[in-house]
Tab-separated table of C-alpha atoms in Angstrom:
chain	number	residue	atom	x	y	z
B	1	PHE	CA	12.951	-8.445	-9.259
B	2	GLY	CA	14.485	-10.932	-6.029
B	3	GLU	CA	17.358	-9.733	-3.998
B	4	LYS	CA	20.317	-12.148	-2.651
B	5	ASP	CA	23.028	-10.831	-0.610
B	6	GLY	CA	22.363	-7.240	-0.769
B	7	ILE	CA	21.927	-7.767	-4.646
B	8	ARG	CA	18.892	-7.445	-6.913
B	9	PHE	CA	18.658	-9.731	-9.972
B	10	VAL	CA	15.599	-9.911	-12.186
B	11	GLN	CA	12.755	-12.720	-11.481
B	12	SER	CA	10.681	-12.468	-14.370
B	13	ALA	CA	10.150	-9.992	-16.969
B	14	ASN	CA	8.767	-9.187	-20.481
B	15	LEU	CA	11.002	-8.718	-23.339
B	16	ARG	CA	11.047	-4.996	-23.384
B	17	GLY	CA	11.645	-4.873	-19.466
B	18	LEU	CA	14.511	-6.871	-19.836
B	19	ILE	CA	15.873	-4.791	-22.719
B	20	ASN	CA	15.199	-1.774	-20.362
B	21	TYR	CA	17.123	-3.259	-17.689
B	22	PHE	CA	20.442	-4.035	-19.590
B	23	CYS	CA	20.101	-0.909	-21.365
B	24	GLY	CA	19.352	0.942	-18.086
B	25	GLU	CA	20.827	2.871	-15.485
B	26	GLU	CA	22.048	-0.013	-13.473
B	27	PRO	CA	26.126	-0.605	-13.087
B	28	ILE	CA	27.115	-2.414	-15.757
B	29	GLU	CA	28.784	-4.777	-14.016
B	30	LYS	CA	25.827	-5.678	-12.268
B	31	VAL	CA	23.837	-6.848	-15.365
B	32	THR	CA	26.705	-8.329	-17.006
B	33	ASP	CA	25.751	-11.899	-16.016
B	34	ALA	CA	21.744	-11.375	-16.654
B	35	LEU	CA	22.949	-10.319	-20.221
B	36	LYS	CA	24.934	-13.175	-20.824
B	37	ALA	CA	22.600	-15.307	-19.663
B	38	PHE	CA	20.071	-13.537	-21.757
B	39	LEU	CA	21.982	-14.070	-24.848
B	40	LEU	CA	22.661	-17.821	-24.699
B	41	THR	CA	18.918	-18.106	-24.103
B	42	TYR	CA	16.635	-15.771	-25.929
B	43	THR	CA	15.919	-18.225	-28.529
B	44	SER	CA	13.814	-20.070	-26.373
B	45	PHE	CA	11.471	-17.252	-25.506
B	46	THR	CA	11.827	-14.871	-28.636
B	47	THR	CA	12.720	-14.591	-32.132
B	48	VAL	CA	15.657	-12.661	-33.556
B	49	GLU	CA	13.224	-9.961	-34.957
B	50	GLU	CA	11.794	-9.032	-31.874
B	51	PHE	CA	15.147	-8.865	-30.117
B	52	LEU	CA	16.258	-6.464	-32.429
B	53	GLU	CA	12.992	-4.622	-32.387
B	54	ALA	CA	13.158	-4.228	-29.140
B	55	LEU	CA	16.512	-2.784	-28.836
B	56	PHE	CA	15.957	-0.235	-31.475
B	57	ALA	CA	12.364	0.728	-29.397
B	58	ARG	CA	14.922	1.044	-26.253
B	59	PHE	CA	17.247	3.111	-28.235
B	60	ASP	CA	14.371	5.705	-29.459
B	61	ASP	CA	12.800	5.796	-25.902
B	62	GLU	CA	13.432	9.586	-25.442
B	63	THR	CA	10.873	9.538	-22.339
B	64	PRO	CA	13.576	10.505	-19.727
B	65	GLU	CA	13.389	14.190	-18.754
B	66	ASP	CA	16.934	13.739	-18.019
B	67	PRO	CA	18.720	14.255	-21.145
B	68	LYS	CA	21.766	12.827	-19.678
B	69	ARG	CA	19.710	9.617	-19.262
B	70	ILE	CA	20.000	9.392	-22.945
B	71	ASP	CA	23.295	9.466	-23.174
B	72	LEU	CA	23.601	6.818	-20.509
B	73	ILE	CA	20.903	4.472	-22.334
B	74	ARG	CA	21.653	4.670	-26.268
B	75	PRO	CA	25.363	3.315	-25.732
B	76	ARG	CA	23.949	0.590	-24.095
B	77	VAL	CA	21.967	-0.194	-26.181
B	78	ILE	CA	24.569	-0.017	-28.942
B	79	ASN	CA	26.785	-2.262	-26.607
B	80	THR	CA	24.192	-4.963	-26.053
B	81	LEU	CA	23.638	-4.922	-29.786
B	82	LYS	CA	27.477	-5.660	-30.330
B	83	ASN	CA	27.802	-8.202	-28.314
B	84	TRP	CA	24.827	-10.210	-29.297
B	85	ILE	CA	26.513	-10.197	-33.023
B	86	GLU	CA	29.653	-11.155	-31.839
B	87	VAL	CA	28.507	-13.569	-29.318
B	88	CYS	CA	25.511	-15.254	-31.378
B	89	ARG	CA	27.160	-14.845	-34.858
B	90	GLU	CA	25.127	-17.621	-36.019
B	91	ASP	CA	22.211	-16.646	-35.259
B	92	PHE	CA	22.639	-13.306	-37.030
B	93	ASN	CA	24.608	-15.374	-39.904
B	94	GLN	CA	21.445	-17.701	-40.390
B	95	ASN	CA	18.278	-15.303	-40.087
B	96	GLU	CA	17.593	-13.382	-43.207
B	97	ASN	CA	16.321	-10.578	-41.694
B	98	ALA	CA	18.828	-9.853	-39.131
B	99	LEU	CA	21.308	-7.856	-41.111
B	100	PRO	CA	18.819	-6.110	-43.173
B	101	MET	CA	17.214	-4.775	-39.867
B	102	VAL	CA	20.814	-3.717	-38.033
B	103	ASN	CA	21.291	-1.906	-41.636
B	104	ASP	CA	18.099	-0.029	-41.639
B	105	PHE	CA	19.194	0.676	-38.017
B	106	ILE	CA	22.418	1.910	-39.388
B	107	ALA	CA	20.978	4.371	-41.874
B	108	ARG	CA	18.895	5.941	-39.323
B	109	LEU	CA	21.465	6.380	-37.222
B	110	ASP	CA	23.698	8.059	-40.250
B	111	LYS	CA	21.073	10.762	-40.181
B	112	ASP	CA	21.279	11.768	-36.947
B	113	PRO	CA	24.963	14.112	-36.314
B	114	GLN	CA	24.102	12.932	-32.688
B	115	THR	CA	23.985	9.022	-33.552
B	116	LYS	CA	26.424	8.760	-36.289
B	117	LYS	CA	29.358	8.121	-33.648
B	118	PHE	CA	27.825	4.724	-33.100
B	119	ILE	CA	27.931	3.446	-36.829
B	120	LYS	CA	31.724	2.122	-37.078
B	121	SER	CA	31.379	0.175	-34.078
B	122	ILE	CA	28.439	-1.649	-34.924
B	123	GLN	CA	30.095	-2.715	-38.588
B	124	ASN	CA	33.078	-3.772	-37.118
B	125	SER	CA	31.147	-6.118	-35.448
B	126	ILE	CA	29.276	-7.497	-38.488
B	127	SER	CA	32.491	-7.674	-40.424
B	128	ALA	CA	34.724	-9.296	-37.332
B	129	THR	CA	35.920	-12.486	-38.008
B	130	PRO	CA	34.597	-15.166	-35.649
B	131	LEU	CA	37.443	-16.624	-33.582
B	132	ARG	CA	37.351	-20.556	-33.417
B	133	ARG	CA	37.947	-22.751	-30.742
B	134	SER	CA	41.410	-24.627	-30.923
B	135	SER	CA	41.183	-28.242	-31.712
B	136	THR	CA	41.101	-30.211	-28.139
B	137	GLY	CA	43.968	-32.479	-27.925
B	138	SER	CA	46.184	-33.898	-31.225
B	139	THR	CA	44.647	-35.724	-33.478
B	140	GLU	CA	47.804	-36.509	-35.345
B	141	PRO	CA	48.588	-40.262	-36.037
B	142	VAL	CA	51.674	-40.906	-34.140
B	143	LYS	CA	54.641	-41.942	-36.479
B	144	GLU	CA	55.671	-46.210	-36.622
B	145	LYS	CA	58.951	-45.200	-34.689
B	146	GLU	CA	57.413	-42.515	-31.993
B	147	LYS	CA	55.076	-45.092	-30.642
B	148	LYS	CA	55.526	-46.489	-27.359
B	149	HIS	CA	52.469	-48.394	-26.378
B	150	ARG	CA	52.435	-49.839	-23.368
B	151	ALA	CA	52.964	-53.857	-22.525
B	152	ARG	CA	50.407	-55.560	-24.358
B	153	ARG	CA	48.344	-58.160	-22.659
B	154	SER	CA	48.614	-61.239	-23.925
B	155	SER	CA	45.537	-62.684	-26.068
B	156	LEU	CA	42.428	-62.935	-24.065
B	157	PHE	CA	40.085	-64.103	-26.662
B	158	GLY	CA	40.905	-66.683	-29.049
B	159	GLY	CA	42.604	-65.194	-31.776
B	160	ARG	CA	39.220	-63.512	-32.578
B	161	PRO	CA	39.790	-60.610	-35.326
B	162	ASN	CA	36.684	-58.047	-35.582
B	163	PHE	CA	35.369	-56.507	-32.179
B	164	ALA	CA	37.913	-57.739	-29.707
B	165	GLU	CA	40.818	-56.445	-32.205
B	166	PRO	CA	41.665	-53.589	-29.861
B	167	MET	CA	42.034	-55.141	-26.538
B	168	ILE	CA	43.838	-58.430	-27.513
B	169	ARG	CA	46.391	-55.804	-29.099
B	170	TYR	CA	46.558	-52.498	-26.893
B	171	HIS	CA	46.698	-52.088	-23.220
B	172	PRO	CA	43.860	-50.595	-20.891
B	173	VAL	CA	45.548	-47.405	-20.600
B	174	ASP	CA	45.911	-46.854	-24.378
B	175	ILE	CA	42.420	-47.893	-24.813
B	176	ALA	CA	41.484	-45.120	-22.128
B	177	GLU	CA	43.046	-42.735	-23.681
B	178	GLN	CA	41.851	-43.325	-27.173
B	179	LEU	CA	38.554	-43.707	-25.614
B	180	THR	CA	38.720	-40.692	-24.114
B	181	LEU	CA	40.281	-38.489	-27.159
B	182	ILE	CA	37.551	-39.604	-29.666
B	183	SER	CA	34.509	-38.669	-27.016
B	184	HIS	CA	35.981	-35.705	-25.921
B	185	GLY	CA	35.800	-34.202	-29.579
B	186	ILE	CA	32.270	-35.070	-30.020
B	187	PHE	CA	31.603	-33.435	-26.757
B	188	CYS	CA	33.453	-30.240	-27.633
B	189	SER	CA	31.519	-29.964	-31.092
B	190	ILE	CA	28.252	-29.512	-28.819
B	191	LYS	CA	26.991	-26.220	-29.164
B	192	ALA	CA	24.906	-24.219	-26.977
B	193	LYS	CA	22.261	-24.010	-29.041
B	194	GLU	CA	22.097	-27.652	-28.917
B	195	LEU	CA	20.993	-27.512	-24.939
B	196	LEU	CA	18.038	-25.358	-25.641
B	197	ASN	CA	14.252	-26.050	-25.957
B	198	GLN	CA	14.944	-29.845	-25.643
B	199	ASN	CA	16.242	-30.031	-28.718
B	200	TRP	CA	18.011	-33.295	-28.033
B	201	THR	CA	14.002	-34.691	-28.138
B	202	LYS	CA	12.851	-33.406	-31.231
B	203	ALA	CA	11.907	-35.488	-34.362
B	204	ASP	CA	14.625	-33.856	-36.309
B	205	LYS	CA	17.092	-33.830	-33.213
B	206	LEU	CA	19.829	-34.534	-36.314
B	207	ARG	CA	19.843	-31.198	-37.286
B	208	VAL	CA	18.930	-29.139	-34.379
B	209	ALA	CA	20.913	-31.277	-31.631
B	210	PRO	CA	23.318	-33.258	-34.034
B	211	ASN	CA	26.527	-33.680	-31.596
B	212	ILE	CA	24.134	-34.465	-28.561
B	213	THR	CA	23.055	-37.340	-30.675
B	214	LYS	CA	26.325	-38.276	-31.818
B	215	LEU	CA	27.514	-38.337	-28.028
B	216	THR	CA	24.216	-40.778	-27.453
B	217	GLU	CA	24.977	-42.914	-29.958
B	218	ARG	CA	28.730	-43.391	-28.857
B	219	PHE	CA	28.024	-44.255	-25.202
B	220	ASN	CA	25.552	-46.640	-26.223
B	221	THR	CA	27.762	-48.469	-29.198
B	222	VAL	CA	30.329	-48.446	-26.214
B	223	SER	CA	28.124	-50.033	-23.976
B	224	TYR	CA	26.656	-52.736	-26.232
B	225	TRP	CA	30.471	-53.354	-27.883
B	226	ALA	CA	31.482	-54.293	-23.920
B	227	GLN	CA	28.622	-56.386	-23.590
B	228	TYR	CA	28.764	-58.121	-26.890
B	229	ILE	CA	32.714	-59.110	-26.287
B	230	ILE	CA	31.613	-60.123	-22.749
B	231	LEU	CA	28.564	-62.590	-23.916
B	232	SER	CA	30.647	-63.857	-27.007
B	233	GLU	CA	34.259	-65.147	-25.186
B	234	ASN	CA	34.671	-68.146	-22.964
B	235	ARG	CA	37.018	-66.621	-20.411
B	236	ARG	CA	34.368	-63.980	-19.442
B	237	GLU	CA	36.011	-62.958	-15.702
B	238	ASP	CA	39.197	-62.203	-17.641
B	239	VAL	CA	37.106	-59.972	-20.118
B	240	VAL	CA	35.203	-58.564	-17.616
B	241	THR	CA	38.596	-57.807	-15.795
B	242	CYS	CA	39.658	-55.804	-18.938
B	243	PHE	CA	36.719	-53.905	-19.483
B	244	ILE	CA	36.858	-53.073	-15.489
B	245	ASP	CA	40.377	-51.953	-15.938
B	246	ILE	CA	39.518	-49.553	-18.871
B	247	ALA	CA	36.519	-48.264	-17.117
B	248	SER	CA	39.010	-47.703	-14.055
B	249	GLU	CA	41.832	-45.572	-16.724
B	250	CYS	CA	38.679	-43.661	-18.039
B	251	GLN	CA	37.581	-42.621	-14.233
B	252	LYS	CA	41.233	-40.985	-13.843
B	253	LEU	CA	41.107	-39.601	-16.984
B	254	CYS	CA	38.048	-37.964	-15.711
B	255	ASN	CA	36.119	-39.530	-19.094
B	256	ILE	CA	32.637	-40.222	-17.197
B	257	ASN	CA	31.016	-40.737	-20.501
B	258	ASP	CA	32.793	-43.859	-21.590
B	259	CYS	CA	33.409	-45.075	-18.089
B	260	LEU	CA	29.543	-45.028	-17.065
B	261	ALA	CA	29.142	-46.499	-20.974
B	262	ILE	CA	31.408	-49.594	-19.408
B	263	TYR	CA	29.669	-49.906	-16.053
B	264	ALA	CA	26.385	-49.773	-17.912
B	265	ALA	CA	27.516	-52.757	-19.941
B	266	LEU	CA	28.417	-54.590	-16.642
B	267	SER	CA	25.955	-53.726	-14.691
B	268	GLY	CA	22.827	-54.411	-17.427
B	269	THR	CA	20.573	-57.187	-17.306
B	270	PRO	CA	22.817	-59.767	-19.948
B	271	VAL	CA	25.842	-59.312	-18.509
B	272	PHE	CA	24.897	-58.960	-14.678
B	273	ARG	CA	22.675	-61.652	-14.465
B	274	LEU	CA	25.791	-64.451	-14.630
B	275	LYS	CA	27.142	-62.947	-11.527
B	276	ILE	CA	31.022	-62.886	-13.194
B	277	THR	CA	32.146	-60.105	-10.611
B	278	GLN	CA	31.676	-62.606	-7.799
B	279	GLU	CA	34.760	-64.435	-9.443
B	280	LEU	CA	37.292	-61.711	-10.007
B	281	SER	CA	40.025	-60.501	-8.135
B	282	ARG	CA	40.361	-58.387	-4.859
B	283	ASP	CA	41.794	-55.875	-6.783
B	284	THR	CA	39.529	-55.966	-9.521
B	285	ILE	CA	36.094	-55.948	-7.217
B	286	LYS	CA	37.679	-52.860	-5.699
B	287	LYS	CA	38.111	-51.043	-8.763
B	288	TYR	CA	34.470	-52.175	-9.678
B	289	ASN	CA	33.269	-51.006	-6.593
B	290	GLU	CA	34.903	-47.195	-6.685
B	291	ILE	CA	33.220	-46.992	-10.344
B	292	GLN	CA	29.817	-48.148	-8.787
B	293	SER	CA	30.135	-45.757	-5.792
B	294	LEU	CA	30.564	-42.790	-8.073
B	295	PHE	CA	27.456	-43.303	-10.044
B	296	SER	CA	25.488	-44.501	-7.091
B	297	SER	CA	21.857	-42.956	-7.549
B	298	ASP	CA	21.647	-42.180	-3.913
B	299	LYS	CA	20.595	-38.396	-3.683
B	300	ASN	CA	19.541	-37.428	-6.855
B	301	TYR	CA	23.637	-38.582	-7.820
B	302	LYS	CA	25.111	-36.585	-4.918
B	303	VAL	CA	28.540	-38.153	-5.500
B	304	TYR	CA	28.699	-37.767	-9.125
B	305	ARG	CA	27.478	-34.130	-8.959
B	306	GLU	CA	29.731	-33.287	-6.508
B	307	PHE	CA	32.639	-34.768	-8.537
B	308	ILE	CA	31.866	-32.817	-11.765
B	309	ASP	CA	31.567	-29.500	-9.214
B	310	LYS	CA	34.920	-30.051	-8.358
B	311	ILE	CA	36.197	-30.452	-11.875
B	312	GLY	CA	34.535	-27.700	-12.878
B	313	SER	CA	36.189	-25.200	-10.661
B	314	ASP	CA	38.571	-22.820	-10.710
B	315	GLN	CA	40.553	-24.676	-8.903
B	316	ASP	CA	40.716	-27.954	-11.035
B	317	ALA	CA	41.667	-27.501	-14.509
B	318	ARG	CA	41.536	-30.848	-15.506
B	319	PRO	CA	39.960	-32.112	-18.896
B	320	CYS	CA	36.752	-33.920	-18.494
B	321	VAL	CA	34.296	-35.687	-20.584
B	322	PRO	CA	31.347	-35.881	-18.291
B	323	PHE	CA	27.761	-37.945	-18.920
B	324	ILE	CA	25.926	-35.585	-21.100
B	325	GLY	CA	22.861	-37.536	-19.908
B	326	LEU	CA	22.359	-35.939	-16.616
B	327	TYR	CA	22.709	-32.427	-17.801
B	328	LEU	CA	19.811	-33.019	-20.096
B	329	THR	CA	17.921	-34.629	-17.353
B	330	ASP	CA	18.564	-31.164	-15.440
B	331	LEU	CA	17.669	-28.759	-18.652
B	332	SER	CA	14.837	-30.648	-19.184
B	333	PHE	CA	13.451	-29.721	-15.635
B	334	ILE	CA	14.154	-26.202	-15.501
B	335	GLN	CA	13.307	-25.817	-19.052
B	336	GLU	CA	9.332	-26.449	-18.501
B	337	ASN	CA	7.503	-23.237	-18.010
B	338	GLN	CA	9.860	-20.917	-19.002
B	339	THR	CA	7.287	-18.324	-20.033
B	340	PHE	CA	3.674	-17.688	-18.463
B	341	SER	CA	0.803	-14.983	-18.991
B	342	LEU	CA	-0.016	-11.685	-17.169
B	343	ALA	CA	-2.261	-9.280	-17.955
B	344	ASN	CA	-2.373	-10.862	-21.526
B	345	GLN	CA	1.456	-10.297	-21.857
B	346	LYS	CA	4.022	-12.884	-22.329
B	347	VAL	CA	6.465	-13.073	-19.033
B	348	ILE	CA	9.382	-14.593	-19.205
B	349	ASN	CA	10.384	-16.749	-16.104
B	350	TYR	CA	13.899	-15.131	-16.270
B	351	SER	CA	15.184	-16.944	-12.941
B	352	LYS	CA	15.203	-20.156	-15.067
B	353	GLN	CA	17.125	-18.711	-18.030
B	354	ILE	CA	19.712	-17.781	-15.192
B	355	MET	CA	19.653	-21.919	-14.277
B	356	ILE	CA	19.796	-22.877	-17.837
B	357	HIS	CA	22.829	-20.483	-18.320
B	358	ARG	CA	24.901	-21.646	-15.048
B	359	ALA	CA	24.352	-25.429	-16.161
B	360	ILE	CA	25.458	-24.458	-20.005
B	361	SER	CA	28.367	-22.553	-18.812
B	362	LEU	CA	29.418	-25.300	-17.048
B	363	ILE	CA	29.723	-27.436	-19.985
B	364	GLN	CA	31.274	-25.033	-21.905
B	365	LYS	CA	33.913	-24.337	-19.479
B	366	LEU	CA	34.964	-28.135	-19.852
B	367	GLN	CA	35.104	-27.701	-23.823
B	368	GLU	CA	37.619	-25.311	-23.385
B	369	ARG	CA	39.995	-27.892	-21.755
B	370	SER	CA	42.440	-30.146	-23.623
B	371	TYR	CA	43.699	-33.664	-23.778
B	372	ASN	CA	47.444	-33.563	-24.346
B	373	TYR	CA	47.484	-37.318	-25.661
B	374	ARG	CA	48.390	-37.823	-29.426
B	375	ALA	CA	46.002	-40.008	-31.550
B	376	ILE	CA	47.173	-43.988	-31.917
B	377	ASP	CA	45.967	-44.534	-35.413
B	378	GLU	CA	45.316	-48.108	-35.657
B	379	LEU	CA	43.798	-48.201	-32.359
B	380	THR	CA	41.827	-45.127	-32.896
B	381	THR	CA	40.733	-46.166	-36.195
B	382	ALA	CA	39.600	-49.336	-34.850
B	383	LEU	CA	37.923	-47.960	-32.053
B	384	MET	CA	35.456	-45.684	-34.024
B	385	SER	CA	34.530	-48.042	-36.115
B	386	LEU	CA	33.024	-50.419	-33.536
B	387	PRO	CA	29.689	-51.559	-34.584
B	388	VAL	CA	26.300	-50.621	-34.305
B	389	TYR	CA	23.922	-52.953	-33.148
B	390	PRO	CA	20.187	-52.036	-34.592
B	391	ASP	CA	18.164	-55.250	-32.135
B	392	ALA	CA	21.204	-54.759	-29.387
B	393	GLU	CA	18.963	-55.599	-26.431
B	394	LYS	CA	17.115	-58.515	-27.273
B	395	GLU	CA	20.185	-59.815	-29.099
B	396	LEU	CA	22.302	-59.086	-25.855
B	397	LEU	CA	19.716	-61.174	-24.091
B	398	ASP	CA	19.185	-63.983	-26.009
B	399	MET	CA	23.018	-64.558	-25.905
B	400	SER	CA	22.659	-64.274	-22.023
B	401	TYR	CA	19.880	-66.850	-21.814
B	402	ARG	CA	21.935	-69.087	-24.061
B	403	ILE	CA	24.909	-69.059	-21.612
B	404	LYS	CA	22.786	-69.315	-18.663
B	405	PRO	CA	19.231	-70.250	-19.295
B	406	ARG	CA	16.253	-68.570	-17.230
């Protein structure tokens, strides 16, 4: 145990020790946060079967001399089991051994008049319908007569159809809003389990972290799209101005993912080496500098982290699409050495589980918030159909060198 501000907390323990702590004599309010962290992260250091066996062993533990302690411990075991079934329903449903093990436990309870009273509450948790998160933002196509687009820009792109189409026909605010709805939808689809065990780095990441993979690919697609348009058009200063306006609007909407994707396009070698930003208006350069300062790497991205912490606070309820990459870097660092051996036993570094829980809880809090913009069907379709560039980096560099040789 460790202690901070007079409150004890678990630093490390084996699995049985953790179960004893959750299902022990500590006041329930003191173990609630630790139990939430356990239920979120347990698959990174144990299995469903081991968890259930440890719970049932705690229920059967009759070593306390005081019968009142048994009366306290057993309801806590049942409550922990119920919480697990309800909070981690997907784990419960996907494991072929989970339900048979719980049913065997219920059968044992049924044989003892003293424990029958627990059966119904367990069965209610098993049969309960899982709650579904409400959709984030409306994706209904806006009826033609309801469309109230802002004043559209004149065509800057010489009548090019295809990739430049959204920018020809729509104002940067419209584009930023629709980019935000698309990315927010992907972000809200990310499940907590995708953020564990560095799943996004695995060979089968499309299976174990599909939505993280999709959001990462979306980031790259938007960034490559911006670079391609800038390098394809003759009036590059106007195109860059338009993209800076879009990025600035994304920043106002707290859509950090697409704001950074566009900033990455502008600061990447193919575009940056052309020194286009030096030719822009004072107002546009000011917007660019504000974006640049948000993503400064100084002091481990201090400005960006403070911005996200503020957005994630209870005092600020704005919706947000964060840049997931920084969270993944932090989680990779935290998730190293989660367990160690001591006297031939696997010991869980539980302080790390608490840190993982805090990081993922912030993501979950942001996922609960919604944008109120409606999808502009035509524009959304165009932005969701941006081309994927398999050889993007080489192709973009070649385009840049054709404009300005080395």
